[in-house]
Amino acid sequence: MTESTSAHASAPVSAPYCAPEPAPRPEPATEGPFAACVLCQEPTEYPESAKGITLCPVCEWQEAQRTACSG
């Protein structure tokens, strides 16, 4: 019986190949004014001075589900 080799045999098991690097997130604000979500315009947990795309917790979760690997 011979062993079969696969191109995937050398791939690390702990790191999925399609997982993107997480974007840096600003620290949550303790007091307002809060930034508006770029998708639904609801208040986020981030201050208005936060740079980049700010998402509310609901839209952030939905975006993570949308971009996750479907395996």
Short mmCIF file of N, CA, C and O in Angstrom, two decimals:
data_model
loop_
_atom_site.label_atom_id
_atom_site.label_comp_id
_atom_site.label_asym_id
_atom_site.label_seq_id
_atom_site.Cartn_x
_atom_site.Cartn_y
_atom_site.Cartn_z
N MET A 1 0.85 -1.18 0.00
CA MET A 1 0.00 0.00 0.00
C MET A 1 0.90 1.24 0.00
O MET A 1 1.80 1.34 0.80
N THR A 2 0.65 2.18 -0.90
CA THR A 2 1.48 3.37 -0.99
C THR A 2 0.73 4.56 -0.42
O THR A 2 -0.49 4.63 -0.45
N GLU A 3 1.50 5.48 0.11
CA GLU A 3 0.90 6.70 0.67
C GLU A 3 0.67 7.69 -0.46
O GLU A 3 1.52 7.89 -1.31
N SER A 4 -0.48 8.32 -0.46
CA SER A 4 -0.74 9.35 -1.46
C SER A 4 -0.36 10.70 -0.88
O SER A 4 -0.54 10.96 0.30
N THR A 5 0.19 11.53 -1.73
CA THR A 5 0.55 12.87 -1.29
C THR A 5 -0.42 13.86 -1.89
O THR A 5 -0.94 13.67 -2.97
N SER A 6 -0.64 14.91 -1.17
CA SER A 6 -1.58 15.93 -1.61
C SER A 6 -0.94 17.29 -1.45
O SER A 6 -0.10 17.50 -0.57
N ALA A 7 -1.35 18.22 -2.29
CA ALA A 7 -0.84 19.59 -2.19
C ALA A 7 -1.29 20.23 -0.88
O ALA A 7 -0.66 21.13 -0.36
N HIS A 8 -2.40 19.74 -0.33
CA HIS A 8 -2.93 20.30 0.91
C HIS A 8 -2.24 19.73 2.14
O HIS A 8 -2.44 20.22 3.24
N ALA A 9 -1.45 18.71 1.99
CA ALA A 9 -0.81 18.07 3.13
C ALA A 9 0.16 19.01 3.83
O ALA A 9 0.36 18.91 5.04
N SER A 10 0.75 19.94 3.11
CA SER A 10 1.72 20.84 3.73
C SER A 10 1.08 22.12 4.26
O SER A 10 1.74 22.92 4.89
N ALA A 11 -0.21 22.33 4.01
CA ALA A 11 -0.88 23.54 4.49
C ALA A 11 -1.09 23.45 5.99
O ALA A 11 -1.42 22.40 6.51
N PRO A 12 -0.88 24.55 6.71
CA PRO A 12 -1.09 24.52 8.15
C PRO A 12 -2.57 24.31 8.46
O PRO A 12 -3.45 24.87 7.83
N VAL A 13 -2.83 23.47 9.43
CA VAL A 13 -4.20 23.12 9.79
C VAL A 13 -4.86 24.23 10.60
O VAL A 13 -6.05 24.47 10.50
N SER A 14 -4.10 24.95 11.39
CA SER A 14 -4.67 25.93 12.31
C SER A 14 -5.15 27.22 11.63
O SER A 14 -5.97 27.92 12.18
N ALA A 15 -4.66 27.54 10.45
CA ALA A 15 -5.03 28.79 9.79
C ALA A 15 -5.83 28.50 8.53
O ALA A 15 -5.29 27.98 7.57
N PRO A 16 -7.12 28.84 8.52
CA PRO A 16 -7.90 28.62 7.30
C PRO A 16 -7.37 29.51 6.17
O PRO A 16 -6.96 30.64 6.39
N TYR A 17 -7.39 28.97 4.96
CA TYR A 17 -6.79 29.68 3.84
C TYR A 17 -7.58 30.90 3.41
O TYR A 17 -7.05 31.79 2.80
N CYS A 18 -8.87 30.96 3.74
CA CYS A 18 -9.68 32.08 3.25
C CYS A 18 -10.01 33.10 4.34
O CYS A 18 -10.81 33.99 4.11
N ALA A 19 -9.43 32.99 5.50
CA ALA A 19 -9.72 33.93 6.57
C ALA A 19 -8.92 35.22 6.35
O ALA A 19 -7.69 35.19 6.36
N PRO A 20 -9.61 36.34 6.13
CA PRO A 20 -8.90 37.60 5.94
C PRO A 20 -8.36 38.12 7.27
O PRO A 20 -8.83 37.74 8.34
N GLU A 21 -7.36 38.96 7.17
CA GLU A 21 -6.84 39.60 8.36
C GLU A 21 -7.90 40.55 8.92
O GLU A 21 -8.51 41.30 8.16
N PRO A 22 -8.16 40.52 10.22
CA PRO A 22 -9.15 41.44 10.76
C PRO A 22 -8.65 42.89 10.68
O PRO A 22 -7.47 43.16 10.89
N ALA A 23 -9.55 43.78 10.35
CA ALA A 23 -9.20 45.19 10.27
C ALA A 23 -9.04 45.75 11.68
O ALA A 23 -9.74 45.32 12.60
N PRO A 24 -8.11 46.68 11.87
CA PRO A 24 -7.98 47.27 13.20
C PRO A 24 -9.24 48.04 13.55
O PRO A 24 -9.83 48.72 12.71
N ARG A 25 -9.68 47.89 14.78
CA ARG A 25 -10.91 48.56 15.21
C ARG A 25 -10.57 49.60 16.27
O ARG A 25 -9.71 49.38 17.12
N PRO A 26 -11.27 50.73 16.24
CA PRO A 26 -11.04 51.74 17.28
C PRO A 26 -11.60 51.25 18.61
O PRO A 26 -12.43 50.36 18.66
N GLU A 27 -11.13 51.84 19.66
CA GLU A 27 -11.64 51.51 21.00
C GLU A 27 -13.07 52.01 21.13
O GLU A 27 -13.40 53.11 20.67
N PRO A 28 -13.95 51.23 21.76
CA PRO A 28 -15.33 51.69 21.98
C PRO A 28 -15.35 52.96 22.85
O PRO A 28 -14.53 53.12 23.75
N ALA A 29 -16.27 53.84 22.56
CA ALA A 29 -16.40 55.08 23.31
C ALA A 29 -17.26 54.84 24.55
O ALA A 29 -18.18 54.03 24.53
N THR A 30 -16.95 55.54 25.63
CA THR A 30 -17.75 55.41 26.84
C THR A 30 -18.85 56.45 26.87
O THR A 30 -19.86 56.25 27.53
N GLU A 31 -18.65 57.57 26.18
CA GLU A 31 -19.65 58.64 26.12
C GLU A 31 -19.77 59.11 24.68
O GLU A 31 -18.85 58.98 23.89
N GLY A 32 -20.92 59.69 24.34
CA GLY A 32 -21.18 60.20 22.99
C GLY A 32 -20.37 61.44 22.71
O GLY A 32 -19.62 61.91 23.55
N PRO A 33 -20.45 61.97 21.54
CA PRO A 33 -21.28 61.54 20.43
C PRO A 33 -20.69 60.31 19.75
O PRO A 33 -19.48 60.14 19.66
N PHE A 34 -21.57 59.43 19.30
CA PHE A 34 -21.17 58.19 18.67
C PHE A 34 -21.26 58.31 17.15
O PHE A 34 -22.09 59.03 16.62
N ALA A 35 -20.39 57.57 16.47
CA ALA A 35 -20.41 57.54 15.00
C ALA A 35 -21.64 56.79 14.53
O ALA A 35 -22.12 55.88 15.20
N ALA A 36 -22.14 57.16 13.37
CA ALA A 36 -23.29 56.47 12.77
C ALA A 36 -22.78 55.30 11.93
O ALA A 36 -21.73 55.38 11.30
N CYS A 37 -23.53 54.21 11.93
CA CYS A 37 -23.21 53.04 11.11
C CYS A 37 -23.30 53.45 9.64
O CYS A 37 -24.25 54.13 9.24
N VAL A 38 -22.32 53.05 8.84
CA VAL A 38 -22.31 53.43 7.43
C VAL A 38 -23.36 52.68 6.62
O VAL A 38 -23.66 53.07 5.50
N LEU A 39 -23.93 51.61 7.17
CA LEU A 39 -24.94 50.85 6.44
C LEU A 39 -26.36 51.22 6.84
O LEU A 39 -27.22 51.39 5.98
N CYS A 40 -26.65 51.33 8.15
CA CYS A 40 -28.03 51.56 8.59
C CYS A 40 -28.23 52.89 9.31
O CYS A 40 -29.34 53.22 9.69
N GLN A 41 -27.16 53.64 9.54
CA GLN A 41 -27.18 54.94 10.20
C GLN A 41 -27.55 54.90 11.68
O GLN A 41 -27.77 55.93 12.30
N GLU A 42 -27.60 53.70 12.28
CA GLU A 42 -27.82 53.59 13.72
C GLU A 42 -26.54 53.98 14.45
O GLU A 42 -25.44 53.85 13.89
N PRO A 43 -26.63 54.43 15.70
CA PRO A 43 -25.41 54.76 16.44
C PRO A 43 -24.55 53.51 16.68
O PRO A 43 -25.08 52.43 16.89
N THR A 44 -23.25 53.68 16.59
CA THR A 44 -22.33 52.57 16.86
C THR A 44 -21.78 52.73 18.26
O THR A 44 -22.15 53.66 18.98
N GLU A 45 -20.87 51.87 18.64
CA GLU A 45 -20.21 51.98 19.93
C GLU A 45 -18.90 52.76 19.82
O GLU A 45 -18.15 52.87 20.77
N TYR A 46 -18.63 53.31 18.64
CA TYR A 46 -17.39 54.03 18.39
C TYR A 46 -17.62 55.54 18.39
O TYR A 46 -18.69 56.02 18.03
N PRO A 47 -16.61 56.32 18.79
CA PRO A 47 -16.76 57.78 18.78
C PRO A 47 -16.83 58.33 17.37
O PRO A 47 -16.39 57.68 16.42
N GLU A 48 -17.39 59.52 17.22
CA GLU A 48 -17.48 60.17 15.90
C GLU A 48 -16.11 60.39 15.29
O GLU A 48 -15.98 60.45 14.07
N SER A 49 -15.08 60.50 16.11
CA SER A 49 -13.74 60.75 15.60
C SER A 49 -13.07 59.49 15.05
O SER A 49 -11.96 59.57 14.53
N ALA A 50 -13.72 58.33 15.14
CA ALA A 50 -13.14 57.07 14.65
C ALA A 50 -12.95 57.14 13.13
O ALA A 50 -13.85 57.54 12.41
N LYS A 51 -11.78 56.74 12.67
CA LYS A 51 -11.49 56.76 11.24
C LYS A 51 -11.89 55.42 10.63
O LYS A 51 -11.89 54.39 11.28
N GLY A 52 -12.25 55.44 9.36
CA GLY A 52 -12.59 54.21 8.65
C GLY A 52 -14.08 53.93 8.70
O GLY A 52 -14.89 54.77 9.09
N ILE A 53 -14.43 52.73 8.30
CA ILE A 53 -15.83 52.32 8.23
C ILE A 53 -16.29 51.89 9.62
O ILE A 53 -15.70 51.00 10.22
N THR A 54 -17.33 52.54 10.13
CA THR A 54 -17.87 52.17 11.43
C THR A 54 -19.21 51.46 11.22
O THR A 54 -20.05 51.90 10.46
N LEU A 55 -19.35 50.32 11.87
CA LEU A 55 -20.57 49.52 11.77
C LEU A 55 -21.16 49.32 13.17
O LEU A 55 -20.43 49.18 14.14
N CYS A 56 -22.50 49.30 13.23
CA CYS A 56 -23.15 48.98 14.50
C CYS A 56 -22.95 47.49 14.75
O CYS A 56 -22.58 46.73 13.85
N PRO A 57 -23.18 47.01 15.97
CA PRO A 57 -22.96 45.59 16.26
C PRO A 57 -23.76 44.65 15.35
O PRO A 57 -23.26 43.61 14.94
N VAL A 58 -24.99 45.00 14.98
CA VAL A 58 -25.81 44.14 14.12
C VAL A 58 -25.20 44.05 12.73
O VAL A 58 -25.01 42.96 12.18
N CYS A 59 -24.88 45.19 12.12
CA CYS A 59 -24.30 45.19 10.78
C CYS A 59 -22.91 44.55 10.78
O CYS A 59 -22.53 43.87 9.83
N GLU A 60 -22.14 44.74 11.85
CA GLU A 60 -20.83 44.13 11.96
C GLU A 60 -20.95 42.61 11.97
O GLU A 60 -20.20 41.91 11.29
N TRP A 61 -21.92 42.07 12.71
CA TRP A 61 -22.15 40.63 12.76
C TRP A 61 -22.61 40.11 11.40
O TRP A 61 -22.13 39.09 10.93
N GLN A 62 -23.53 40.84 10.76
CA GLN A 62 -24.01 40.41 9.44
C GLN A 62 -22.90 40.44 8.41
O GLN A 62 -22.82 39.55 7.56
N GLU A 63 -22.03 41.42 8.46
CA GLU A 63 -20.90 41.50 7.53
C GLU A 63 -19.94 40.34 7.77
O GLU A 63 -19.43 39.75 6.82
N ALA A 64 -19.71 39.98 9.02
CA ALA A 64 -18.83 38.85 9.33
C ALA A 64 -19.44 37.55 8.80
O ALA A 64 -18.73 36.69 8.27
N GLN A 65 -20.75 37.39 8.92
CA GLN A 65 -21.42 36.20 8.40
C GLN A 65 -21.32 36.15 6.88
O GLN A 65 -21.13 35.09 6.30
N ARG A 66 -21.47 37.29 6.24
CA ARG A 66 -21.44 37.36 4.78
C ARG A 66 -20.07 37.01 4.23
O ARG A 66 -19.95 36.35 3.20
N THR A 67 -19.02 37.44 4.91
CA THR A 67 -17.67 37.24 4.39
C THR A 67 -17.01 35.98 4.92
O THR A 67 -15.89 35.66 4.51
N ALA A 68 -17.67 35.25 5.81
CA ALA A 68 -17.09 34.02 6.36
C ALA A 68 -17.01 32.94 5.28
O ALA A 68 -17.76 32.93 4.31
N CYS A 69 -16.10 32.03 5.46
CA CYS A 69 -15.95 30.91 4.53
C CYS A 69 -17.20 30.04 4.58
O CYS A 69 -17.74 29.77 5.63
N SER A 70 -17.63 29.59 3.44
CA SER A 70 -18.81 28.72 3.40
C SER A 70 -18.39 27.26 3.44
O SER A 70 -19.24 26.38 3.43
N GLY A 71 -17.10 27.00 3.48
CA GLY A 71 -16.54 25.69 3.66
C GLY A 71 -16.86 24.72 2.63
O GLY A 71 -16.89 23.62 2.56
#
